[in-house]
Amino acid sequence: MMDSITGSESKSIFTSNKSIEVLKRRSGEKLKLFFLEKGWLLFIVGFLLGRAIVLSSLSPFALAFLASVWFMRKDKAFKLILATFAGALTYHWQHGLYVISAMALFVVIASLLKNKNNQQQIIPVVVLLASICTRVISYALIGQLTVFEWMLAAVEGVLSAVLVLIFMQSIPLLSPKRFKPTLKNEEIVCLIILLASVLTGTIGWDIQGASIEQILSRYLVLCLAYVGGAAIGSTVGVVAGLILSLANVASLYQMSLLAFSGLLGGLLKDGKKIGVALGLYVGTLLIGIYGAGIDALVPSLVESSIAVIIFFCTPESWIKKLSRYIPGTVEHSQEQEQYLHKVRDVTASRVEQFSHVFQALSKSFTIEHKNTIEEEQDKQTDYFLSNVTEKTCQSCFKKEWCWAQQFDKTYELMTDVKDDLEGGKQPNTVLQRNFENHCVKSKKVIDTMKHELSFYQANQQLKKQVTESRRFVADQLHGVSEVMGNFAKEILKERENHEQQEVEIVAALKHMGIELEKLDIYSLEKGNIDIEMNLSFYNYHGEGPKLIAPMLSDILKETVVVKEEEISPLANGYCYLSFASARKYIVETGVSHAAKGGGLVSGDSYSTIELGAGKYAMAISDGMGNGERAHEESTETLRLLQQILQSGIQEQVAIKSINSILSLRTSDEIFSTLDLAMIDLHSAAVRFLKIGSTPSFIKRGNKILKIEASNLPIGIIQEFDVDVVSEQLKAGDLLIMMSDGIFEGPKNIENVDMWLKRKIGEVESNDPQDMADLILEEVIRVQKGTIEDDMTVVVAKIEKNNPQWAAIPSYHKQAQ
């Protein structure tokens, strides 16, 4: 009994804890949405900065903060202006008038210069002009404008311009999405300056004689000293104390108190919160006695005590969340590692689950019916006869005799009549006489059968289409399942240990003077290199492809290129670079085409598609006939092909899917041919899938190879197998694909194959565009200048890939 009670209590406690965790998570998400994404944190900061005053009369913070938000998050600028103006009014109406005037002047000038380049350099200048002009005008309106007022206006303008550059580093930290989830020392200092500036907006607020700005500044020092140690703690103390002392010169000694307390607290952080709090108390006592004497010591101790109480009430989880942004902390390293693994595992698991779901759905669509064909036909016959009898036999006086006493004979006769009518003929004389002798309403029954037969046949056709649709959906779901399964495996790729290469890469980057933040080597397999880097550049000028990629190529003995790069919009920001193996081959294409009779609309369509995983696709589609309708059909075929291939589905499944779509969507006899070549850029292997299309040719030196396959055009039959022809290309080969207007154009030539091979061989140029133009010209010349059908020629030249910067010598070579 006790065990069961204990078990139920444990389950209840577990459920309660889980509910609390869910509540905390939802609350955190709502707070993030409210403060960060909707911008209320920016508005609160703007309100306090509107109140912030330094040197008794200067207010450089409000305009600088607006300019930073204007540059980084312009959509929040208008509401921020209102919040800042409201904060300024709480200080004095004249101050509010100055703030709103300066902001309005800034907005006007910035809007006029919004199309200029280098906005990051222009905005501080605009802030300088707006601040000086507004302040000078305000001084001129109030009283005499002396040299001292001019000097104050210039100082305020310079401070505003400098603060813009500082706040630009801090605004991204208050945004819902950050470019980099860690803080540099410079960013930490900029954030501290912003926070200290915000604290100046609380000057004049107090609780029972305890100053709000002193409590919050000491709490800020406690938190950051506990998180970042002595260096961060003392830096916070110096910066916060300096800005607060500018706002209130009488509190100049507070800078020493905050700096010393931050230093002591950081040194004593191993003693947890108690050690950091002890550092604050020691600093308060020493600086308090030395600075303002015993009389001011008690209020200072009260302010420190309130800050310590708030510090102890701060949840440890909040402190750890703050720690993950400070480089060098244990929490930062653990958080980054756990986060990456969690995202990877969760994403891969979810993708794998979806893959299984699509696989199960595919199987459910391909389950064979247990009923035999005869049983299914009998079932459909029963449905048909029931509809007929409902309209004829239900009101007949012989219903009981026919369907109760003579059921077998009645059913057999009506089935025979139905079979004869279904074949498109009248019932034979004997059958009709027997049916008339058996049924008193034989003519009405036969007429009803003829009427119902049209619905019956339409229903059978619909069922056939539904069956084909089920098969098409099953193929599509199976293809999607394979793509998602492969994607899940790709996500789970583990970072491999390549210590020697990592040391060489780090040394080479250091020799180049490039600051490396993070290096991840996922794979060094030949042809499948995968390396990611986080680097710091003052101004990025293409160092990735120009310097780093050639250096990696030299170290790894394989050509490496930049696969992806994300450049920070900020100067001296971090950049993400991803490197991969270069493709061994590249494809250069040339196309020439003409519409029937020299018209503008051709029934032929072509496409060259560069797919992922080093594949290149070339396709020609010829809609049956000519004109706009044929053009629409061929264009639609290639559009579907491109979208399906880019999703990662295999070529055979893609073509079958297109065939099913085109055959199901219309009853018109409009069909399309498809000539598809898939080239592997790593090995130069090519796979041809020809659906009702003409042969292709490969020119290799003086040899001409013919490629052909036999398949019906797309849309004629609903189910077919795709014949695949494979060939191995070499560097310098020319691949020529053409529509039937080219291949079947020369009517008076007996052997078109030999004629085309001879003409292709006679072309001396290796340029694919020249080849395409000359083939089209020869066919038109043979037809005596007339274009009897749509003509399209697509030519591809295969060449070795030599990256632009691959020949630059690297540090690795120089060291040897």
Coordinates of N, CA, C and O in Angstrom, one line a residue, residues 94-220:
Q94 N 11.7 71.8 -21.8 CA 12.6 72.3 -22.7 C 13.6 71.2 -23.2 O 14.0 71.2 -24.4
H95 N 14.0 70.3 -22.3 CA 14.8 69.2 -22.8 C 14.1 68.3 -23.8 O 14.7 67.9 -24.8
G96 N 12.8 68.1 -23.5 CA 12.0 67.3 -24.5 C 11.9 67.9 -25.8 O 12.0 67.3 -26.9
L97 N 11.8 69.3 -25.8 CA 11.7 70.0 -27.1 C 13.0 69.9 -27.9 O 13.0 69.7 -29.1
Y98 N 14.1 70.0 -27.1 CA 15.4 69.8 -27.8 C 15.6 68.4 -28.4 O 16.0 68.3 -29.6
V99 N 15.2 67.4 -27.6 CA 15.4 66.0 -28.1 C 14.6 65.7 -29.3 O 15.1 65.2 -30.3
I100 N 13.3 66.1 -29.3 CA 12.5 65.8 -30.5 C 12.9 66.6 -31.7 O 12.9 66.1 -32.8
S101 N 13.4 67.8 -31.5 CA 13.9 68.6 -32.6 C 15.2 68.0 -33.2 O 15.3 67.9 -34.4
A102 N 16.1 67.6 -32.4 CA 17.3 66.9 -32.9 C 17.0 65.7 -33.6 O 17.6 65.4 -34.7
M103 N 16.1 64.8 -33.1 CA 15.7 63.6 -33.8 C 15.0 63.9 -35.1 O 15.3 63.2 -36.1
A104 N 14.2 64.9 -35.1 CA 13.5 65.2 -36.4 C 14.5 65.7 -37.4 O 14.4 65.3 -38.6
L105 N 15.4 66.5 -37.0 CA 16.4 67.0 -38.0 C 17.3 65.8 -38.5 O 17.6 65.7 -39.7
F106 N 17.6 64.9 -37.6 CA 18.4 63.7 -38.0 C 17.6 62.9 -39.0 O 18.2 62.4 -40.1
V107 N 16.4 62.6 -38.8 CA 15.5 61.8 -39.7 C 15.4 62.4 -41.0 O 15.5 61.7 -42.1
V108 N 15.3 63.7 -41.1 CA 15.2 64.4 -42.4 C 16.5 64.3 -43.2 O 16.5 63.9 -44.4
I109 N 17.6 64.5 -42.5 CA 18.9 64.5 -43.3 C 19.2 63.0 -43.7 O 19.7 62.7 -44.8
A110 N 19.0 62.1 -42.7 CA 19.3 60.7 -43.0 C 18.4 60.1 -44.1 O 18.8 59.3 -45.0
S111 N 17.1 60.6 -44.2 CA 16.2 60.2 -45.3 C 16.7 60.7 -46.7 O 16.6 60.0 -47.7
L112 N 17.3 61.9 -46.7 CA 17.8 62.5 -47.9 C 19.0 61.7 -48.4 O 19.3 61.7 -49.6
L113 N 19.8 61.2 -47.4 CA 21.0 60.5 -47.8 C 20.9 59.0 -47.7 O 21.9 58.3 -47.7
K114 N 19.7 58.4 -47.8 CA 19.5 57.0 -47.6 C 20.1 56.2 -48.7 O 20.4 55.0 -48.6
N115 N 20.1 56.7 -49.9 CA 20.6 56.0 -51.1 C 22.1 56.0 -51.2 O 22.7 55.4 -52.2
K116 N 22.8 56.8 -50.4 CA 24.3 56.8 -50.4 C 24.9 55.6 -49.9 O 24.3 54.9 -49.0
N117 N 26.0 55.2 -50.4 CA 26.8 54.1 -49.9 C 27.5 54.5 -48.6 O 27.6 55.6 -48.3
N118 N 28.0 53.5 -47.9 CA 28.8 53.7 -46.7 C 28.0 54.4 -45.7 O 28.4 55.4 -45.1
Q119 N 26.8 53.9 -45.4 CA 25.9 54.5 -44.4 C 26.5 54.5 -43.0 O 26.3 55.4 -42.2
Q120 N 27.4 53.5 -42.7 CA 28.0 53.4 -41.4 C 29.0 54.5 -41.2 O 29.2 54.9 -40.0
Q121 N 29.5 55.1 -42.2 CA 30.4 56.3 -42.1 C 29.6 57.6 -42.2 O 30.0 58.6 -41.6
I122 N 28.4 57.6 -42.9 CA 27.7 58.8 -43.1 C 26.9 59.1 -41.8 O 26.8 60.3 -41.4
I123 N 26.3 58.1 -41.2 CA 25.3 58.4 -40.1 C 26.0 59.2 -38.9 O 25.4 60.1 -38.4
P124 N 27.2 58.8 -38.4 CA 27.9 59.6 -37.4 C 28.0 61.1 -37.8 O 27.9 62.0 -36.9
V125 N 28.3 61.4 -39.0 CA 28.5 62.7 -39.5 C 27.1 63.4 -39.4 O 27.0 64.6 -39.0
V126 N 26.1 62.7 -39.8 CA 24.7 63.3 -39.8 C 24.3 63.6 -38.3 O 23.8 64.7 -38.0
V127 N 24.7 62.7 -37.4 CA 24.4 62.9 -36.0 C 25.1 64.1 -35.5 O 24.6 64.9 -34.7
L128 N 26.4 64.3 -35.8 CA 27.2 65.4 -35.4 C 26.5 66.7 -35.9 O 26.4 67.7 -35.1
L129 N 26.1 66.8 -37.1 CA 25.5 68.0 -37.6 C 24.2 68.3 -37.0 O 23.9 69.4 -36.6
A130 N 23.3 67.2 -36.8 CA 22.0 67.4 -36.2 C 22.1 67.9 -34.8 O 21.4 68.8 -34.3
S131 N 23.1 67.3 -34.0 CA 23.2 67.7 -32.6 C 23.7 69.1 -32.5 O 23.2 69.9 -31.7
I132 N 24.8 69.5 -33.2 CA 25.3 70.8 -33.1 C 24.3 71.9 -33.6 O 24.1 72.9 -32.9
C133 N 23.6 71.6 -34.7 CA 22.7 72.6 -35.2 C 21.5 72.8 -34.2 O 21.1 74.0 -34.0
T134 N 21.0 71.8 -33.7 CA 19.8 71.9 -32.8 C 20.2 72.6 -31.5 O 19.5 73.5 -31.0
R135 N 21.4 72.2 -31.0 CA 21.8 72.8 -29.7 C 22.2 74.3 -29.9 O 21.8 75.2 -29.1
V136 N 22.8 74.7 -31.0 CA 23.1 76.1 -31.3 C 21.8 76.9 -31.4 O 21.7 78.0 -30.9
I137 N 20.9 76.4 -32.1 CA 19.6 77.1 -32.3 C 18.9 77.2 -30.9 O 18.3 78.3 -30.6
S138 N 18.9 76.2 -30.1 CA 18.3 76.3 -28.8 C 19.0 77.3 -27.9 O 18.3 78.1 -27.2
Y139 N 20.3 77.4 -28.0 CA 21.0 78.4 -27.2 C 20.7 79.8 -27.7 O 20.5 80.8 -27.0
A140 N 20.6 79.9 -29.1 CA 20.3 81.2 -29.6 C 18.9 81.7 -29.3 O 18.7 82.9 -29.1
L141 N 17.9 80.8 -29.2 CA 16.6 81.2 -28.8 C 16.4 81.6 -27.3 O 15.6 82.4 -27.0
I142 N 17.2 80.9 -26.5 CA 17.1 81.1 -25.0 C 17.8 82.4 -24.6 O 17.3 83.2 -23.8
G143 N 19.0 82.6 -25.1 CA 19.8 83.7 -24.7 C 21.0 84.0 -25.6 O 21.0 83.6 -26.7
Q144 N 22.0 84.7 -25.0 CA 23.2 85.1 -25.8 C 24.0 83.8 -26.1 O 24.2 83.0 -25.3
L145 N 24.5 83.8 -27.3 CA 25.3 82.7 -27.8 C 26.8 83.1 -27.7 O 27.3 83.8 -28.6
T146 N 27.4 82.5 -26.7 CA 28.8 82.8 -26.5 C 29.7 81.7 -26.9 O 29.3 80.7 -27.4
V147 N 31.0 82.0 -26.8 CA 32.0 80.9 -27.2 C 31.8 79.7 -26.3 O 32.0 78.6 -26.8
F148 N 31.5 79.8 -25.1 CA 31.3 78.7 -24.2 C 30.2 77.8 -24.7 O 30.3 76.6 -24.7
E149 N 29.0 78.4 -25.1 CA 27.9 77.6 -25.7 C 28.3 76.9 -26.9 O 27.9 75.8 -27.2
W150 N 29.1 77.6 -27.8 CA 29.6 76.9 -29.0 C 30.5 75.7 -28.6 O 30.4 74.7 -29.3
M151 N 31.3 75.9 -27.6 CA 32.1 74.7 -27.2 C 31.3 73.6 -26.7 O 31.6 72.4 -27.0
L152 N 30.3 73.9 -25.9 CA 29.4 72.8 -25.3 C 28.7 72.1 -26.5 O 28.6 70.9 -26.5
A153 N 28.2 72.9 -27.5 CA 27.5 72.3 -28.6 C 28.5 71.3 -29.4 O 28.1 70.2 -29.8
A154 N 29.7 71.8 -29.6 CA 30.7 70.9 -30.3 C 31.0 69.7 -29.5 O 31.1 68.6 -30.1
V155 N 31.2 69.8 -28.2 CA 31.5 68.6 -27.3 C 30.3 67.6 -27.4 O 30.5 66.4 -27.5
E156 N 29.1 68.2 -27.3 CA 27.9 67.3 -27.3 C 27.8 66.6 -28.7 O 27.5 65.4 -28.8
G157 N 28.1 67.3 -29.8 CA 28.0 66.7 -31.1 C 29.1 65.6 -31.3 O 28.8 64.5 -31.8
V158 N 30.3 65.9 -30.8 CA 31.3 64.8 -30.9 C 31.0 63.6 -30.1 O 31.2 62.5 -30.5
L159 N 30.5 63.8 -28.8 CA 30.1 62.7 -28.0 C 29.0 61.9 -28.7 O 29.0 60.7 -28.6
S160 N 28.0 62.6 -29.3 CA 26.9 61.9 -30.0 C 27.5 61.0 -31.1 O 27.0 59.9 -31.3
A161 N 28.4 61.6 -31.9 CA 28.9 60.8 -33.0 C 29.7 59.6 -32.5 O 29.6 58.5 -33.1
V162 N 30.5 59.8 -31.5 CA 31.3 58.6 -30.9 C 30.3 57.6 -30.4 O 30.5 56.4 -30.5
L163 N 29.3 58.0 -29.7 CA 28.3 57.1 -29.1 C 27.6 56.3 -30.2 O 27.2 55.1 -29.9
V164 N 27.4 56.9 -31.3 CA 26.7 56.1 -32.4 C 27.6 54.9 -32.8 O 27.0 53.8 -32.9
L165 N 28.9 55.1 -32.9 CA 29.7 53.9 -33.2 C 29.7 52.9 -32.1 O 29.8 51.7 -32.4
I166 N 29.6 53.4 -30.9 CA 29.6 52.4 -29.7 C 28.2 51.7 -29.7 O 28.2 50.5 -29.5
F167 N 27.1 52.4 -29.9 CA 25.8 51.8 -29.8 C 25.6 50.8 -31.0 O 24.8 49.9 -30.9
M168 N 26.2 51.1 -32.1 CA 26.1 50.2 -33.2 C 26.6 48.8 -32.9 O 26.1 47.8 -33.5
Q169 N 27.6 48.7 -32.0 CA 28.1 47.4 -31.6 C 27.1 46.8 -30.6 O 27.2 45.6 -30.4
S170 N 26.3 47.6 -29.9 CA 25.4 47.1 -28.9 C 24.0 46.7 -29.3 O 23.4 45.8 -28.8
I171 N 23.5 47.4 -30.4 CA 22.1 47.2 -30.8 C 21.9 45.7 -31.2 O 20.9 45.1 -30.9
P172 N 22.9 45.1 -32.0 CA 22.6 43.7 -32.3 C 22.5 42.8 -31.1 O 21.8 41.7 -31.2
L173 N 23.1 43.1 -30.0 CA 22.9 42.3 -28.8 C 21.5 42.4 -28.2 O 21.1 41.5 -27.4
L174 N 20.8 43.4 -28.6 CA 19.4 43.5 -28.1 C 18.4 43.1 -29.1 O 17.2 43.3 -28.9
S175 N 18.9 42.4 -30.2 CA 18.0 42.0 -31.2 C 17.7 40.5 -31.0 O 18.4 39.8 -30.4
P176 N 16.6 40.0 -31.6 CA 16.2 38.6 -31.4 C 17.2 37.6 -32.1 O 17.3 36.5 -31.7
K177 N 17.8 38.1 -33.2 CA 18.8 37.3 -33.9 C 20.1 38.0 -33.9 O 20.3 39.1 -34.3
R178 N 21.2 37.3 -33.5 CA 22.5 37.8 -33.5 C 23.4 37.1 -34.5 O 23.2 35.9 -34.7
F179 N 24.3 37.8 -35.1 CA 25.2 37.2 -36.1 C 26.1 36.1 -35.4 O 26.4 35.1 -36.0
K180 N 26.5 36.4 -34.2 CA 27.5 35.5 -33.5 C 27.0 35.4 -32.1 O 26.8 36.4 -31.4
P181 N 26.9 34.2 -31.5 CA 26.3 34.0 -30.2 C 27.4 34.2 -29.1 O 27.2 33.8 -28.0
T182 N 28.5 34.9 -29.3 CA 29.5 35.2 -28.3 C 29.8 36.6 -28.3 O 29.6 37.3 -29.4
L183 N 30.4 37.2 -27.3 CA 30.8 38.6 -27.2 C 32.3 38.7 -27.2 O 33.0 38.0 -26.5
K184 N 32.8 39.7 -28.0 CA 34.2 40.0 -27.9 C 34.4 41.0 -26.8 O 33.4 41.6 -26.3
N185 N 35.6 41.3 -26.4 CA 35.9 42.2 -25.3 C 35.4 43.6 -25.7 O 34.8 44.3 -24.8
E186 N 35.6 44.0 -26.9 CA 35.1 45.3 -27.4 C 33.6 45.4 -27.3 O 33.0 46.4 -26.9
E187 N 32.9 44.3 -27.7 CA 31.4 44.3 -27.6 C 31.0 44.4 -26.2 O 30.0 45.0 -25.9
I188 N 31.7 43.7 -25.3 CA 31.3 43.8 -23.8 C 31.5 45.2 -23.3 O 30.6 45.7 -22.6
V189 N 32.6 45.9 -23.7 CA 32.7 47.3 -23.3 C 31.7 48.2 -23.8 O 31.1 49.0 -23.1
C190 N 31.3 48.0 -25.1 CA 30.3 48.8 -25.7 C 28.9 48.6 -25.0 O 28.1 49.5 -24.8
L191 N 28.6 47.3 -24.7 CA 27.4 47.0 -24.0 C 27.4 47.6 -22.6 O 26.4 48.2 -22.2
I192 N 28.5 47.6 -21.9 CA 28.6 48.3 -20.6 C 28.4 49.8 -20.7 O 27.7 50.3 -19.9
I193 N 28.9 50.4 -21.7 CA 28.7 51.8 -21.9 C 27.2 52.1 -22.2 O 26.7 53.1 -21.6
L194 N 26.6 51.2 -23.0 CA 25.1 51.4 -23.2 C 24.4 51.3 -21.9 O 23.5 52.1 -21.6
L195 N 24.7 50.2 -21.1 CA 24.0 50.0 -19.8 C 24.2 51.1 -18.8 O 23.3 51.6 -18.1
A196 N 25.5 51.6 -18.8 CA 25.8 52.7 -17.9 C 25.0 54.0 -18.4 O 24.6 54.8 -17.5
S197 N 24.9 54.2 -19.7 CA 24.2 55.3 -20.2 C 22.7 55.2 -19.8 O 22.1 56.3 -19.5
V198 N 22.2 54.0 -19.9 CA 20.8 53.8 -19.4 C 20.6 54.1 -18.0 O 19.6 54.7 -17.5
L199 N 21.6 53.8 -17.2 CA 21.5 54.0 -15.7 C 21.5 55.5 -15.4 O 20.9 56.0 -14.4
T200 N 22.1 56.3 -16.3 CA 22.1 57.8 -16.0 C 20.6 58.3 -16.1 O 20.3 59.4 -15.6
G201 N 19.8 57.6 -16.9 CA 18.4 58.0 -17.0 C 17.6 57.8 -15.7 O 16.5 58.3 -15.6
T202 N 18.2 57.0 -14.8 CA 17.5 56.8 -13.5 C 18.0 57.8 -12.4 O 17.5 57.7 -11.2
I203 N 18.9 58.7 -12.7 CA 19.4 59.6 -11.7 C 18.2 60.5 -11.3 O 17.4 61.0 -12.1
G204 N 18.1 60.7 -10.0 CA 17.0 61.4 -9.4 C 16.0 60.5 -8.8 O 15.1 61.0 -8.0
W205 N 16.0 59.3 -9.1 CA 15.1 58.3 -8.6 C 15.7 57.7 -7.3 O 16.9 57.3 -7.3
D206 N 14.9 57.5 -6.2 CA 15.5 56.9 -5.1 C 14.4 56.2 -4.3 O 13.2 56.4 -4.5
I207 N 14.8 55.2 -3.4 CA 13.9 54.5 -2.6 C 14.4 54.7 -1.1 O 15.4 54.2 -0.7
Q208 N 13.6 55.5 -0.4 CA 14.0 55.8 1.0 C 15.4 56.3 1.1 O 16.1 55.8 2.0
G209 N 15.8 57.1 0.3 CA 17.1 57.7 0.3 C 18.2 56.9 -0.4 O 19.3 57.4 -0.5
A210 N 17.9 55.7 -0.8 CA 18.8 54.9 -1.6 C 18.7 55.1 -3.1 O 17.6 55.0 -3.6
S211 N 19.8 55.6 -3.7 CA 19.7 56.0 -5.1 C 19.6 54.8 -6.0 O 20.3 53.8 -5.9
I212 N 18.7 54.9 -7.0 CA 18.4 53.8 -7.9 C 19.6 53.5 -8.8 O 20.0 52.3 -9.0
E213 N 20.2 54.6 -9.3 CA 21.3 54.3 -10.2 C 22.5 53.7 -9.5 O 23.2 52.9 -10.1
Q214 N 22.7 54.0 -8.2 CA 23.8 53.3 -7.5 C 23.5 51.9 -7.2 O 24.4 51.0 -7.3
I215 N 22.3 51.6 -6.9 CA 21.9 50.2 -6.6 C 22.1 49.3 -7.9 O 22.7 48.2 -7.9
L216 N 21.6 49.9 -9.0 CA 21.6 49.1 -10.3 C 23.1 49.0 -10.8 O 23.4 48.0 -11.4
S217 N 23.9 50.0 -10.6 CA 25.2 50.0 -11.1 C 26.0 48.9 -10.3 O 26.9 48.2 -10.8
R218 N 25.8 48.9 -9.0 CA 26.5 47.9 -8.1 C 26.0 46.5 -8.4 O 26.8 45.5 -8.4
Y219 N 24.7 46.3 -8.7 CA 24.2 45.0 -9.1 C 24.8 44.6 -10.4 O 25.1 43.4 -10.6
L220 N 25.0 45.5 -11.4 CA 25.6 45.2 -12.6 C 27.0 44.7 -12.4 O 27.5 43.7 -13.1

